[in-house]
Coordinates of C-alpha atoms in Angstrom, one line a residue:
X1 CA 97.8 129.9 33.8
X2 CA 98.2 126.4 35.6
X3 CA 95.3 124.0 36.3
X4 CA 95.0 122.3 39.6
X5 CA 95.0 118.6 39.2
X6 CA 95.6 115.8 42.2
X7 CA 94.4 112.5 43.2
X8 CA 91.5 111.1 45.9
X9 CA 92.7 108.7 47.5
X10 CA 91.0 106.0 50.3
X11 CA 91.3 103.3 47.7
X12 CA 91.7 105.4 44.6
X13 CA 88.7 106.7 44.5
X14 CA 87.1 106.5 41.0
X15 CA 84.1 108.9 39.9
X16 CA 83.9 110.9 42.7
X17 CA 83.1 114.7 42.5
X18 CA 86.3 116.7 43.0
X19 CA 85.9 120.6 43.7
X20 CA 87.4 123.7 44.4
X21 CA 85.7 124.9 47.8
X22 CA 86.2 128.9 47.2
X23 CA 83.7 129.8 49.8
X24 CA 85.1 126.6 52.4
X25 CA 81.7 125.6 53.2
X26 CA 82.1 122.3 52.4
X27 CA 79.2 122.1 49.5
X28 CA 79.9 122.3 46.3
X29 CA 78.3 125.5 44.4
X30 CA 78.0 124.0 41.0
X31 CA 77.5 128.4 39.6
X32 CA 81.0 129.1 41.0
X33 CA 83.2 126.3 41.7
X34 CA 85.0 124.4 39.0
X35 CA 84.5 120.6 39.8
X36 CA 85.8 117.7 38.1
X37 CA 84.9 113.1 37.9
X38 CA 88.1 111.1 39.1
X39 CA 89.8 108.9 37.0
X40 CA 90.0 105.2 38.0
X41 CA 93.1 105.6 39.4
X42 CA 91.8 108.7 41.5
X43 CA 93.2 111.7 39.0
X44 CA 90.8 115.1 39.0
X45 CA 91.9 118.1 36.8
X46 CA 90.6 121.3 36.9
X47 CA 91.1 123.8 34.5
X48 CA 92.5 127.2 34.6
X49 CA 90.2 130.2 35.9
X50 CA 91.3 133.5 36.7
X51 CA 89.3 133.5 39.5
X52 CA 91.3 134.6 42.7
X53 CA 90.3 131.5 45.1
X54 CA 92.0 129.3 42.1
X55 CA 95.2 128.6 43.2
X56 CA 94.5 129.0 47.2
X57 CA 91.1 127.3 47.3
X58 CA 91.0 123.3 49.5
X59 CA 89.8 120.9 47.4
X60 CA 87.0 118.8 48.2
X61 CA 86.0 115.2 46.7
X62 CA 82.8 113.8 47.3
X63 CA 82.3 109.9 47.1
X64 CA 78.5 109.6 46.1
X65 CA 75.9 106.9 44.6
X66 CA 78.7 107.0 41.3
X67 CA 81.5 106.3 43.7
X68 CA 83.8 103.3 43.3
X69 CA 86.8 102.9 45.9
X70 CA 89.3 101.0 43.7
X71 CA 91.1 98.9 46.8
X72 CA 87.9 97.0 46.9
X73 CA 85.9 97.4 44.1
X74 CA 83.2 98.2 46.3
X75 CA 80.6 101.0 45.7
X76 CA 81.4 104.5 48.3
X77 CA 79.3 106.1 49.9
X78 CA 79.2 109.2 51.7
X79 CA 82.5 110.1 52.6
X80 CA 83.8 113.5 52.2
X81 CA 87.4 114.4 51.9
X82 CA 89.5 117.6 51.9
X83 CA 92.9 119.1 51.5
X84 CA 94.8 121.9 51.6
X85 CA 95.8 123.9 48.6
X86 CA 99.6 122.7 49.0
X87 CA 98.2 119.1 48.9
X88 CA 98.9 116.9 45.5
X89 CA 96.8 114.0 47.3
X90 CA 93.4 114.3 48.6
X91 CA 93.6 111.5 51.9
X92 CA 91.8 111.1 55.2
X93 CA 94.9 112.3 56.8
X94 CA 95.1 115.7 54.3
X95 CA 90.9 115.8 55.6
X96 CA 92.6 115.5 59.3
X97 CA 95.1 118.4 58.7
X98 CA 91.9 120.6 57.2
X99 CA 88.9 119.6 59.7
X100 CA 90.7 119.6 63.2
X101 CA 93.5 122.3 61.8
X102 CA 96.1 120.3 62.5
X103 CA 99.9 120.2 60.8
X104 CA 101.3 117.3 59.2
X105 CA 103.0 115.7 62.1
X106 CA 100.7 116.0 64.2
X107 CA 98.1 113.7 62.3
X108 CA 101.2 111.4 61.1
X109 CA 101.1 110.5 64.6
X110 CA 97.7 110.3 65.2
X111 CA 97.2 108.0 62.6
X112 CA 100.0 105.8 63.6
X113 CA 101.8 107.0 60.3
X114 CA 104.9 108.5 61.1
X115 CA 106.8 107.0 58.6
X116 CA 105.9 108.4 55.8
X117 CA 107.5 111.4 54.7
X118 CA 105.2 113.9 52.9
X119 CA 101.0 112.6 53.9
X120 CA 100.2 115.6 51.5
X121 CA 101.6 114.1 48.6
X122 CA 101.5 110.4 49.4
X123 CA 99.7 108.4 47.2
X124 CA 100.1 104.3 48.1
X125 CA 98.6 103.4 44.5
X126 CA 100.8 105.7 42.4
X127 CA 103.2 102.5 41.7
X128 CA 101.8 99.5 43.2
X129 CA 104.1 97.4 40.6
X130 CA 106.8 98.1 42.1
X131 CA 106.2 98.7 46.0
X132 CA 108.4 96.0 47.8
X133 CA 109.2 95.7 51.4
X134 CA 109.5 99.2 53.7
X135 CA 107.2 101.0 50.7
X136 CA 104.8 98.2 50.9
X137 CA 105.1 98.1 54.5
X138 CA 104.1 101.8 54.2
X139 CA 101.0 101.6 51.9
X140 CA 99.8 98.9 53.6
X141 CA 99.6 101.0 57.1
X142 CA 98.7 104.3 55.3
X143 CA 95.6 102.2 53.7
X144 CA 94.8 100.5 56.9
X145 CA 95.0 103.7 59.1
X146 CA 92.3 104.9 56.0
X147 CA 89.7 102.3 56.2
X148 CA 89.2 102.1 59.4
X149 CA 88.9 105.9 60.3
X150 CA 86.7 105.7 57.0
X151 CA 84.7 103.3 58.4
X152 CA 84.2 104.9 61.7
X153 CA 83.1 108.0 59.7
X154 CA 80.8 105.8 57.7
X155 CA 79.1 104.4 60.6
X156 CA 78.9 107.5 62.6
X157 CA 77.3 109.1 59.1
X158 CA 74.8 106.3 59.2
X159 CA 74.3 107.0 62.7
X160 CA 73.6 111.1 62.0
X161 CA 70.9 109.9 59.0
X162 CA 68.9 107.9 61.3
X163 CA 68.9 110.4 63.8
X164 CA 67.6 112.8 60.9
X165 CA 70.0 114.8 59.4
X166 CA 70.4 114.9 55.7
X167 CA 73.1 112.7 53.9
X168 CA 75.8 115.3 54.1
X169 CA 75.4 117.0 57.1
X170 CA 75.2 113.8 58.6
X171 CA 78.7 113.2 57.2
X172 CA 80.3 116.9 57.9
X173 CA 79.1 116.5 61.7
X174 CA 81.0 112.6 61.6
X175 CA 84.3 113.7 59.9
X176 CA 84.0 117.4 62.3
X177 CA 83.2 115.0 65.3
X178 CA 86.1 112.7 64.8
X179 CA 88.9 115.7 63.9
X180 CA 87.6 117.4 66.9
X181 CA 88.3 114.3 69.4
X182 CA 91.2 113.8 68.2
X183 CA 92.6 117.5 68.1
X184 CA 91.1 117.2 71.8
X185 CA 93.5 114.4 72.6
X186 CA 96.8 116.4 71.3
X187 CA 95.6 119.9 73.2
X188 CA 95.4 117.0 76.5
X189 CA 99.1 115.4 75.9
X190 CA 101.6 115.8 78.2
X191 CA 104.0 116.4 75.0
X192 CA 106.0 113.3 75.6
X193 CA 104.2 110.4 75.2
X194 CA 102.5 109.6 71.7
X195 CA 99.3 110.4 70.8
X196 CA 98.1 108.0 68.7
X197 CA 94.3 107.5 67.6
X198 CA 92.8 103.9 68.4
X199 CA 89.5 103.1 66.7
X200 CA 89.6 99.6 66.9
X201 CA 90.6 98.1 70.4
X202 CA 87.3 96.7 71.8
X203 CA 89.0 97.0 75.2
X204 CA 90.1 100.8 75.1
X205 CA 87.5 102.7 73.8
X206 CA 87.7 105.9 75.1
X207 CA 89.1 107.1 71.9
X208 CA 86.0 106.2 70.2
X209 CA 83.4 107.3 73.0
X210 CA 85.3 111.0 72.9
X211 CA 84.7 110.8 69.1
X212 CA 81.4 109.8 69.9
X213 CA 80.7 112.7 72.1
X214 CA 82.7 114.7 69.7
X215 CA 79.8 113.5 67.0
X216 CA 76.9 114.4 68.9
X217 CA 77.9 118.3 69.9
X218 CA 78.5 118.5 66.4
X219 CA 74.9 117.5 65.8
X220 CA 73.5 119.5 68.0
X221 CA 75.6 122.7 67.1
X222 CA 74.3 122.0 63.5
X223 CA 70.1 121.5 64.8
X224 CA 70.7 124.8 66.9
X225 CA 71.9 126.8 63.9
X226 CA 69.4 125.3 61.5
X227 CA 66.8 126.6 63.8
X228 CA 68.6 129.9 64.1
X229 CA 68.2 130.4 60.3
X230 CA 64.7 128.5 60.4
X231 CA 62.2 129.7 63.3
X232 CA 59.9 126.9 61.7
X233 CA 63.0 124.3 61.7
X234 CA 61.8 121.3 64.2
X235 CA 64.5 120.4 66.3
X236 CA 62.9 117.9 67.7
X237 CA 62.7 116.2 64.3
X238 CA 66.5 115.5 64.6
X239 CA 67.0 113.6 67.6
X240 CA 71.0 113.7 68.4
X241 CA 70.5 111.4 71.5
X242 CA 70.0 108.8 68.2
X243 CA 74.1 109.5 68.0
X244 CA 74.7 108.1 71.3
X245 CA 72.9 104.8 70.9
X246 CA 74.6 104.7 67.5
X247 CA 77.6 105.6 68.6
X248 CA 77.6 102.3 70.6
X249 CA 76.6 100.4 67.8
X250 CA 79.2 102.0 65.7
X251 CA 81.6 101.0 68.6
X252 CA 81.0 97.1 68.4
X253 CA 81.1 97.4 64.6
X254 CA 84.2 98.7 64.7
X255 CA 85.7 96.1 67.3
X256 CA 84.3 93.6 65.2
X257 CA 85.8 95.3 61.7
X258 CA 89.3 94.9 63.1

């Protein structure tokens, strides 16, 4: 049978933990679910099972403490990405099409990205020799558009931590929180103007206060089910009002990132 291979892309990332999500809960089952280290230029592989989620499965990719994003060099945190089975790259837009259930388009505008022909399999570091003009035009926005939605995420993560939530849930409710205000924003158009995302105008940021908002019912959804599964679960110990304060600070970070 055929393995599943692809590539993780923010920068390429480079030792992250790639996996195949069979049950689609976002954590990785180490028992059931074949996994795989990225390459330095992003690759995972995954060998052949005959298991039946194989070939249908999302992938997921991890960026932990062993993370390096290649555009920078830099250590990467706590970022989470997914895609669809169909998907040969694993991108913040593929985790857009995934977490808010959007189609291709729809995130190709929201992500200012409309350009580029296929986001599933669009990889801006596949030939970076040779990009010139429109192609580098392209990468360039396409990795743009991905570090600074990654570094909303990021912020918003940092935000969820502090307000108690563990490392990744503080990251599932950031990357739900930020799909969700967007999807919100397309179910609101009036289909004729463009929808596009803006994460980085300090003057307009009602984008970023819906994703904000967005963030903390997240939160809260998550602290209500944690106590539904754990009478002796302290809600209180996970204070999403944190989010909003954060969400601020996350807000003049961001203004001052761009």
């Amino acid at each position: 049978g055929a393995s599943r291979d692809g590539f993780g892309i923010k920068g390429p990332l480079e030792n992250a933990l790639a996996f195949l999500d069979y049950d689609d809960d976002g954590e990785w089952d180490e028992e059931i679910e074949p996994s795989a280290r990225t390459s330095e230029t992003g690759f995972f592989e995954f060998v052949h099972s005959s298991d039946d989620n194989f070939s249908t499965a999302n992938v997921v990719i991890l960026a932990d403490e062993n993370t390096i994003d290649g555009s920078s060099g830099a250590a990467l945190t706590g970022l989470k990405l997914t895609a669809p089975a169909t998907a040969e790259v694993v991108s913040i837009a593929t985790t857009l099409m995934v977490e808010a259930d959007m189609d291709e388009s729809q995130v190709a505008e929201a992500l200012g990205l409309k350009d580029i022909e296929n986001l599933q399999s669009y990889n801006p570091y596949a030939d970076t020799e040779n990009l010139s003009g429109e192609e580098l035009t392209k990468a360039k926005q396409f990795e743009s558009a991905s570090q600074e939605v990654a570094t909303v995420i990021k912020s918003l993560a940092a935000a969820g931590e502090a307000a108690g939530l563990t490392s990744s849930e503080a990251v599932a409710v950031s990357v739900s929180g930020l799909a969700n205000a967007i999807k919100e924003k397309f179910d609101n158009a009036d289909g004729i103007t463009s929808v596009t995302i803006n994460l980085s105008d300090a003057n307009d940021m009602s984008d970023m206060l819906a994703v904000v908002k967005n963030v903390q019912e997240a939160a809260d959804a998550l602290v209500t089910k944690k106590k539904a599964d754990d009478p002796d679960f302290d809600e209180a110990s996970v204070k999403t009002s944190v989010l909003k304060t954060a969400g601020d600070a996350s807000l003049q970070k961001v203004a001052e990132f761009n």
